[in-house]
mmCIF file of C-alpha atoms in Angstrom:
data_model
loop_
_atom_site.group_PDB
_atom_site.id
_atom_site.type_symbol
_atom_site.label_atom_id
_atom_site.label_comp_id
_atom_site.label_asym_id
_atom_site.label_seq_id
_atom_site.Cartn_x
_atom_site.Cartn_y
_atom_site.Cartn_z
ATOM 1 C CA MET A 1 2.264 -12.865 24.709
ATOM 2 C CA SER A 2 -0.014 -9.823 24.374
ATOM 3 C CA LYS A 3 -0.020 -7.016 26.905
ATOM 4 C CA PRO A 4 -3.166 -6.022 28.819
ATOM 5 C CA MET A 5 -4.897 -2.916 27.507
ATOM 6 C CA ASN A 6 -5.363 0.363 29.346
ATOM 7 C CA LYS A 7 -3.262 -0.623 32.372
ATOM 8 C CA ALA A 8 -0.504 1.926 31.991
ATOM 9 C CA THR A 9 0.521 4.777 29.726
ATOM 10 C CA SER A 10 2.221 3.326 26.668
ATOM 11 C CA GLY A 11 3.932 6.457 25.417
ATOM 12 C CA LEU A 12 2.300 6.070 22.010
ATOM 13 C CA PRO A 13 0.345 9.219 21.060
ATOM 14 C CA VAL A 14 -2.215 7.100 19.189
ATOM 15 C CA SER A 15 -5.800 6.128 19.957
ATOM 16 C CA VAL A 16 -7.142 3.071 18.139
ATOM 17 C CA CYS A 17 -10.755 3.130 16.968
ATOM 18 C CA ILE A 18 -12.350 -0.125 15.758
ATOM 19 C CA PRO A 19 -15.793 0.196 14.074
ATOM 20 C CA VAL A 20 -17.760 -3.067 14.367
ATOM 21 C CA LYS A 21 -21.051 -4.888 14.038
ATOM 22 C CA ASN A 22 -21.303 -8.610 14.819
ATOM 23 C CA GLU A 23 -17.535 -9.058 14.687
ATOM 24 C CA GLU A 24 -17.029 -11.584 17.503
ATOM 25 C CA VAL A 25 -14.765 -13.836 15.413
ATOM 26 C CA ASN A 26 -12.432 -11.170 14.039
ATOM 27 C CA LEU A 27 -12.460 -8.959 17.131
ATOM 28 C CA ALA A 28 -11.352 -11.822 19.351
ATOM 29 C CA ALA A 29 -8.217 -12.105 17.187
ATOM 30 C CA CYS A 30 -7.658 -8.347 16.780
ATOM 31 C CA LEU A 31 -7.837 -6.985 20.329
ATOM 32 C CA PRO A 32 -5.144 -9.124 22.032
ATOM 33 C CA LEU A 33 -2.548 -7.640 19.671
ATOM 34 C CA LEU A 34 -3.215 -4.051 20.806
ATOM 35 C CA GLY A 35 -1.494 -4.184 24.182
ATOM 36 C CA ASP A 36 0.882 -1.353 23.243
ATOM 37 C CA PHE A 37 -2.036 1.082 22.955
ATOM 38 C CA ASP A 38 -3.649 2.489 26.100
ATOM 39 C CA ASP A 39 -6.690 4.018 24.356
ATOM 40 C CA VAL A 40 -8.622 1.415 22.343
ATOM 41 C CA VAL A 41 -12.220 2.288 21.474
ATOM 42 C CA VAL A 42 -14.670 -0.154 19.891
ATOM 43 C CA VAL A 43 -17.594 1.669 18.272
ATOM 44 C CA ASP A 44 -20.450 -0.787 17.863
ATOM 45 C CA SER A 45 -23.681 -0.695 15.849
ATOM 46 C CA GLY A 46 -25.925 -2.807 18.047
ATOM 47 C CA SER A 47 -24.166 -6.152 17.661
ATOM 48 C CA GLU A 48 -26.280 -9.216 18.397
ATOM 49 C CA ASP A 49 -23.377 -11.591 19.048
ATOM 50 C CA GLN A 50 -20.580 -11.486 21.655
ATOM 51 C CA THR A 51 -18.789 -8.491 20.130
ATOM 52 C CA VAL A 52 -19.426 -6.122 23.043
ATOM 53 C CA ALA A 53 -18.588 -8.734 25.694
ATOM 54 C CA ILE A 54 -15.301 -9.506 23.928
ATOM 55 C CA ALA A 55 -14.428 -5.808 23.769
ATOM 56 C CA HIS A 56 -15.147 -5.283 27.464
ATOM 57 C CA GLY A 57 -13.235 -8.435 28.345
ATOM 58 C CA ALA A 58 -10.150 -7.132 26.546
ATOM 59 C CA GLY A 59 -10.291 -3.815 28.396
ATOM 60 C CA ALA A 60 -11.412 -1.714 25.440
ATOM 61 C CA LYS A 61 -13.842 1.173 25.719
ATOM 62 C CA VAL A 62 -17.183 0.594 23.966
ATOM 63 C CA VAL A 63 -19.248 3.320 22.315
ATOM 64 C CA GLN A 64 -22.647 2.582 20.772
ATOM 65 C CA PHE A 65 -23.577 4.194 17.457
ATOM 66 C CA GLN A 66 -26.995 4.200 15.784
ATOM 67 C CA TRP A 67 -27.084 5.618 12.285
ATOM 68 C CA ASN A 68 -30.088 7.759 11.343
ATOM 69 C CA GLY A 69 -29.465 7.438 7.609
ATOM 70 C CA GLN A 70 -27.920 10.903 7.383
ATOM 71 C CA PHE A 71 -24.416 12.364 7.571
ATOM 72 C CA PRO A 72 -22.267 11.609 9.535
ATOM 73 C CA LYS A 73 -21.628 7.894 9.411
ATOM 74 C CA LYS A 74 -19.714 5.960 12.042
ATOM 75 C CA ARG A 75 -16.121 7.137 11.641
ATOM 76 C CA ASN A 76 -16.996 10.799 11.115
ATOM 77 C CA TRP A 77 -19.436 10.605 14.009
ATOM 78 C CA MET A 78 -16.626 9.421 16.274
ATOM 79 C CA LEU A 79 -14.331 12.194 15.073
ATOM 80 C CA ARG A 80 -17.023 14.756 15.856
ATOM 81 C CA ASN A 81 -18.402 13.349 19.100
ATOM 82 C CA HIS A 82 -15.812 11.253 20.930
ATOM 83 C CA ALA A 83 -12.922 12.665 22.955
ATOM 84 C CA PHE A 84 -9.953 10.443 22.151
ATOM 85 C CA ASP A 85 -7.066 10.414 24.627
ATOM 86 C CA HIS A 86 -4.351 11.088 22.052
ATOM 87 C CA PRO A 87 -3.694 13.486 19.143
ATOM 88 C CA TRP A 88 -3.538 10.681 16.540
ATOM 89 C CA VAL A 89 -6.255 8.179 15.688
ATOM 90 C CA LEU A 90 -5.760 4.869 13.893
ATOM 91 C CA PHE A 91 -8.978 3.511 12.403
ATOM 92 C CA LEU A 92 -8.493 -0.234 12.504
ATOM 93 C CA ASP A 93 -10.990 -2.792 11.198
ATOM 94 C CA ALA A 94 -11.638 -5.926 13.237
ATOM 95 C CA ASP A 95 -10.087 -8.081 10.496
ATOM 96 C CA GLU A 96 -6.788 -6.153 10.601
ATOM 97 C CA ARG A 97 -3.887 -7.348 12.755
ATOM 98 C CA MET A 98 -1.321 -5.248 14.629
ATOM 99 C CA ASN A 99 2.356 -6.233 14.923
ATOM 100 C CA GLY A 100 5.384 -5.105 16.917
ATOM 101 C CA ALA A 101 7.322 -3.708 13.960
ATOM 102 C CA PHE A 102 4.428 -1.386 13.097
ATOM 103 C CA VAL A 103 4.280 -0.159 16.701
ATOM 104 C CA GLU A 104 8.024 0.507 16.680
ATOM 105 C CA GLU A 105 7.718 2.505 13.457
ATOM 106 C CA LEU A 106 5.012 4.638 15.073
ATOM 107 C CA ARG A 107 7.338 5.324 18.015
ATOM 108 C CA GLN A 108 10.116 6.404 15.653
ATOM 109 C CA VAL A 109 8.082 8.419 13.136
ATOM 110 C CA LEU A 110 5.270 10.242 14.921
ATOM 111 C CA PRO A 111 7.184 12.469 17.396
ATOM 112 C CA SER A 112 8.932 14.457 14.651
ATOM 113 C CA THR A 113 6.794 14.012 11.539
ATOM 114 C CA PRO A 114 5.605 17.052 9.557
ATOM 115 C CA HIS A 115 2.736 14.977 8.112
ATOM 116 C CA VAL A 116 -0.854 15.031 9.363
ATOM 117 C CA GLY A 117 -1.684 11.533 8.121
ATOM 118 C CA PHE A 118 -0.203 8.262 6.920
ATOM 119 C CA HIS A 119 -1.203 5.583 4.460
ATOM 120 C CA VAL A 120 -1.114 2.083 5.915
ATOM 121 C CA SER A 121 -0.553 -0.939 3.672
ATOM 122 C CA PHE A 122 -1.716 -4.490 4.337
ATOM 123 C CA ILE A 123 -0.658 -8.053 3.660
ATOM 124 C CA ASN A 124 -3.838 -9.684 2.462
ATOM 125 C CA TRP A 125 -5.085 -13.185 3.277
ATOM 126 C CA PHE A 126 -7.683 -14.918 1.134
ATOM 127 C CA MET A 127 -9.250 -18.336 1.746
ATOM 128 C CA GLY A 128 -6.488 -19.206 4.199
ATOM 129 C CA ALA A 129 -3.606 -18.199 1.913
ATOM 130 C CA GLN A 130 -1.285 -15.231 2.328
ATOM 131 C CA LEU A 131 -1.083 -13.090 -0.813
ATOM 132 C CA ARG A 132 2.281 -11.479 -1.512
ATOM 133 C CA HIS A 133 1.533 -9.958 -4.920
ATOM 134 C CA GLY A 134 -1.335 -8.400 -6.853
ATOM 135 C CA ASP A 135 -3.070 -5.167 -5.917
ATOM 136 C CA VAL A 136 -1.686 -4.136 -2.532
ATOM 137 C CA PHE A 137 -4.383 -3.090 -0.069
ATOM 138 C CA ARG A 138 -3.567 0.450 1.150
ATOM 139 C CA LYS A 139 -5.576 3.153 2.885
ATOM 140 C CA LEU A 140 -5.246 6.426 4.778
ATOM 141 C CA SER A 141 -6.232 5.215 8.228
ATOM 142 C CA LEU A 142 -3.864 7.067 10.593
ATOM 143 C CA PHE A 143 -4.138 10.827 10.996
ATOM 144 C CA ARG A 144 -4.095 13.705 13.440
ATOM 145 C CA ILE A 145 -7.418 14.465 15.058
ATOM 146 C CA GLY A 146 -8.616 17.821 13.776
ATOM 147 C CA ALA A 147 -6.744 17.546 10.464
ATOM 148 C CA GLY A 148 -9.905 16.572 8.597
ATOM 149 C CA GLU A 149 -12.550 13.918 8.222
ATOM 150 C CA TYR A 150 -13.930 11.412 5.735
ATOM 151 C CA GLU A 151 -15.501 12.556 2.460
ATOM 152 C CA LYS A 152 -19.134 13.564 2.430
ATOM 153 C CA PHE A 153 -21.432 12.451 -0.373
ATOM 154 C CA PRO A 154 -25.198 12.955 -0.899
ATOM 155 C CA GLU A 155 -25.696 9.210 -0.362
ATOM 156 C CA VAL A 156 -28.858 8.933 1.718
ATOM 157 C CA SER A 157 -30.397 6.495 -0.765
ATOM 158 C CA TRP A 158 -27.165 4.819 -1.888
ATOM 159 C CA THR A 159 -26.682 2.171 0.763
ATOM 160 C CA THR A 160 -27.672 0.697 4.116
ATOM 161 C CA LEU A 161 -24.046 0.652 5.293
ATOM 162 C CA ASP A 162 -23.620 2.806 8.396
ATOM 163 C CA MET A 163 -19.847 3.110 8.097
ATOM 164 C CA GLU A 164 -17.558 4.829 5.621
ATOM 165 C CA VAL A 165 -16.168 2.173 3.287
ATOM 166 C CA HIS A 166 -14.838 3.748 0.087
ATOM 167 C CA GLU A 167 -14.833 7.286 1.479
ATOM 168 C CA HIS A 168 -11.335 8.672 2.013
ATOM 169 C CA PRO A 169 -10.153 11.146 4.660
ATOM 170 C CA VAL A 170 -9.706 14.674 3.327
ATOM 171 C CA LEU A 171 -6.912 16.255 5.365
ATOM 172 C CA LYS A 172 -5.351 19.698 5.605
ATOM 173 C CA GLY A 173 -1.654 18.960 5.362
ATOM 174 C CA THR A 174 0.771 16.490 3.861
ATOM 175 C CA VAL A 175 0.396 12.711 3.996
ATOM 176 C CA GLY A 176 3.154 10.104 4.272
ATOM 177 C CA ASP A 177 3.471 6.340 3.966
ATOM 178 C CA LEU A 178 4.305 3.902 6.739
ATOM 179 C CA LYS A 179 6.718 1.182 5.629
ATOM 180 C CA THR A 180 5.559 -1.635 7.897
ATOM 181 C CA PRO A 181 2.404 -3.426 6.719
ATOM 182 C CA LEU A 182 -0.365 -4.805 8.890
ATOM 183 C CA GLU A 183 -2.194 -8.028 8.077
ATOM 184 C CA HIS A 184 -5.714 -8.099 6.675
ATOM 185 C CA HIS A 185 -7.135 -11.478 7.671
ATOM 186 C CA ASP A 186 -10.914 -11.915 7.675
ATOM 187 C CA PHE A 187 -12.104 -15.071 9.470
ATOM 188 C CA ARG A 188 -15.764 -14.732 8.417
ATOM 189 C CA GLY A 189 -15.413 -16.527 5.080
ATOM 190 C CA LEU A 190 -16.719 -16.115 1.551
ATOM 191 C CA LYS A 191 -20.376 -15.701 2.505
ATOM 192 C CA SER A 192 -19.562 -12.501 4.373
ATOM 193 C CA TYR A 193 -17.101 -11.361 1.692
ATOM 194 C CA LEU A 194 -19.664 -11.691 -1.098
ATOM 195 C CA ALA A 195 -22.445 -10.037 0.909
ATOM 196 C CA ARG A 196 -20.265 -7.033 1.710
ATOM 197 C CA HIS A 197 -19.120 -6.641 -1.866
ATOM 198 C CA ASN A 198 -22.693 -6.670 -3.111
ATOM 199 C CA GLU A 199 -23.286 -3.605 -0.923
ATOM 200 C CA TYR A 200 -19.989 -2.054 -2.014
ATOM 201 C CA SER A 201 -20.759 -2.484 -5.726
ATOM 202 C CA THR A 202 -24.083 -0.684 -5.262
ATOM 203 C CA TRP A 203 -22.269 2.184 -3.532
ATOM 204 C CA GLU A 204 -19.655 2.387 -6.287
ATOM 205 C CA ALA A 205 -22.309 2.465 -9.003
ATOM 206 C CA GLN A 206 -24.166 5.258 -7.226
ATOM 207 C CA ARG A 207 -20.987 7.265 -6.724
ATOM 208 C CA PHE A 208 -20.174 6.899 -10.424
ATOM 209 C CA LEU A 209 -23.635 8.194 -11.358
ATOM 210 C CA TRP A 210 -23.342 11.093 -8.915
ATOM 211 C CA LEU A 211 -19.965 12.084 -10.331
ATOM 212 C CA GLN A 212 -21.482 12.452 -13.795
ATOM 213 C CA THR A 213 -23.337 15.571 -12.615
ATOM 214 C CA ALA A 214 -21.162 16.579 -9.659
ATOM 215 C CA PRO A 215 -19.317 19.909 -9.615
ATOM 216 C CA ARG A 216 -15.803 20.018 -11.036
ATOM 217 C CA GLU A 217 -14.394 20.177 -7.518
ATOM 218 C CA ALA A 218 -15.584 16.616 -6.878
ATOM 219 C CA TRP A 219 -13.428 15.291 -9.732
ATOM 220 C CA ALA A 220 -10.507 17.490 -8.687
ATOM 221 C CA ALA A 221 -10.587 15.915 -5.220
ATOM 222 C CA LEU A 222 -9.987 12.429 -6.665
ATOM 223 C CA ASN A 223 -6.493 11.002 -6.952
ATOM 224 C CA GLU A 224 -5.180 9.703 -10.286
ATOM 225 C CA ARG A 225 -6.238 6.119 -9.647
ATOM 226 C CA GLN A 226 -9.766 7.192 -8.651
ATOM 227 C CA ARG A 227 -10.143 9.385 -11.712
ATOM 228 C CA PHE A 228 -9.215 6.455 -13.938
ATOM 229 C CA LYS A 229 -11.610 4.126 -12.141
ATOM 230 C CA TYR A 230 -14.624 6.443 -12.069
ATOM 231 C CA GLY A 231 -13.948 7.545 -15.613
ATOM 232 C CA ASN A 232 -14.172 3.962 -16.869
ATOM 233 C CA LEU A 233 -16.326 1.874 -14.494
ATOM 234 C CA HIS A 234 -19.152 1.818 -17.050
ATOM 235 C CA ARG A 235 -17.007 0.520 -19.898
ATOM 236 C CA TRP A 236 -17.243 -3.121 -21.023
ATOM 237 C CA TRP A 237 -13.487 -3.699 -20.769
ATOM 238 C CA PHE A 238 -12.838 -2.324 -17.271
ATOM 239 C CA ALA A 239 -13.460 -5.525 -15.275
ATOM 240 C CA ALA A 240 -11.262 -7.564 -17.618
ATOM 241 C CA PHE A 241 -8.557 -4.870 -17.546
ATOM 242 C CA TYR A 242 -8.473 -4.925 -13.737
ATOM 243 C CA TRP A 243 -8.275 -8.745 -13.764
ATOM 244 C CA PHE A 244 -5.319 -8.611 -16.162
ATOM 245 C CA ALA A 245 -3.615 -5.819 -14.232
ATOM 246 C CA ILE A 246 -3.619 -7.571 -10.852
ATOM 247 C CA LEU A 247 -2.736 -11.018 -12.250
ATOM 248 C CA VAL A 248 -0.084 -10.053 -14.797
ATOM 249 C CA LEU A 249 1.117 -6.483 -14.336
ATOM 250 C CA LYS A 250 1.138 -6.757 -10.529
ATOM 251 C CA GLN A 251 2.093 -10.441 -10.577
ATOM 252 C CA GLY A 252 -0.885 -11.797 -8.678
ATOM 253 C CA ILE A 253 -0.367 -14.954 -10.712
ATOM 254 C CA ARG A 254 2.582 -15.726 -8.414
ATOM 255 C CA ASP A 255 0.122 -16.289 -5.555
ATOM 256 C CA GLY A 256 -1.157 -19.406 -7.311
ATOM 257 C CA ILE A 257 -4.747 -20.585 -7.078
ATOM 258 C CA ALA A 258 -5.596 -18.101 -4.307
ATOM 259 C CA GLY A 259 -4.438 -15.237 -6.534
ATOM 260 C CA PHE A 260 -6.545 -16.512 -9.426
ATOM 261 C CA ARG A 261 -9.615 -16.893 -7.235
ATOM 262 C CA LEU A 262 -9.347 -13.402 -5.799
ATOM 263 C CA ALA A 263 -8.738 -11.882 -9.230
ATOM 264 C CA GLY A 264 -11.829 -13.674 -10.513
ATOM 265 C CA LEU A 265 -13.962 -12.266 -7.715
ATOM 266 C CA LYS A 266 -12.590 -8.771 -8.320
ATOM 267 C CA LYS A 267 -13.475 -9.104 -12.007
ATOM 268 C CA ARG A 268 -16.976 -10.185 -11.024
ATOM 269 C CA TYR A 269 -17.230 -7.227 -8.626
ATOM 270 C CA PHE A 270 -16.460 -4.601 -11.272
ATOM 271 C CA HIS A 271 -18.751 -6.356 -13.751
ATOM 272 C CA GLU A 272 -21.560 -6.063 -11.190
ATOM 273 C CA VAL A 273 -20.788 -2.368 -10.704
ATOM 274 C CA ARG A 274 -21.134 -1.834 -14.464
ATOM 275 C CA LEU A 275 -24.420 -3.735 -14.634
ATOM 276 C CA LYS A 276 -25.849 -1.686 -11.769
ATOM 277 C CA ILE A 277 -24.827 1.498 -13.593
ATOM 278 C CA LEU A 278 -26.547 0.301 -16.772
ATOM 279 C CA GLU A 279 -29.663 -0.717 -14.838
ATOM 280 C CA ALA A 280 -29.888 2.661 -13.117
ATOM 281 C CA ARG A 281 -29.526 4.486 -16.432
ATOM 282 C CA LYS A 282 -32.424 2.494 -17.801
ATOM 283 C CA GLY A 283 -34.588 3.384 -14.823
ATOM 284 C CA GLY A 284 -34.371 0.032 -13.040
ATOM 285 C CA ASN A 285 -34.740 -0.386 -9.283
#
């Protein structure tokens, strides 16, 4: 049974920040699992469903954010403008699920860690099936407030997304890895998945094009995996290579039909990125 939020001090030095817009389905499943955290903040972008009511009903704080099309976007805006109660912030999406083992690892690790941030890994669900293989979802979503913020790109015309998606936190200090995974379980279905990834592929294509003329420091800031991706996104073989890598090299094939379906959609995604790059180079809209 979940614990009520914000009723007593939990002892965890972590504030949880959940960026949302029209997330009533996922948020209703996410918030009840956060009873160990006494500072839970939902930052909303004018939701038109029951998102805000669900957040208030669970005892979370609600902050409204309206993007003006300029820097900063939602997460960086919160880092710059909101006073969190604790020195650490965990940026949690509404389709990500907390668990007791993760909380216990935070209690054990954070009091004495020399790191300023931690990568969090996820067990992915797709079309109702849990995926145990393939490309493990992992991101730097827990870090000390004041250690840094998300990357800044000249992306005013890149996208209509008001929240950092592929931007990574740039921190001053060392970064570790938490061992306990969370679950990534989106209840909104394929329609939402495909719509989001259409926006994401546009963003990726624009970032690729920007990197072609960006200063050397921009490439130096990328990790090895990013350098490989943005060095080859425009090549005809990249989508097929990624499909092969997650199915065979990372054994996504062991997840059965769900693994095949997800790999196929990932292949389609990177093919769309390439086509958008080619279109932009030819002067298309």
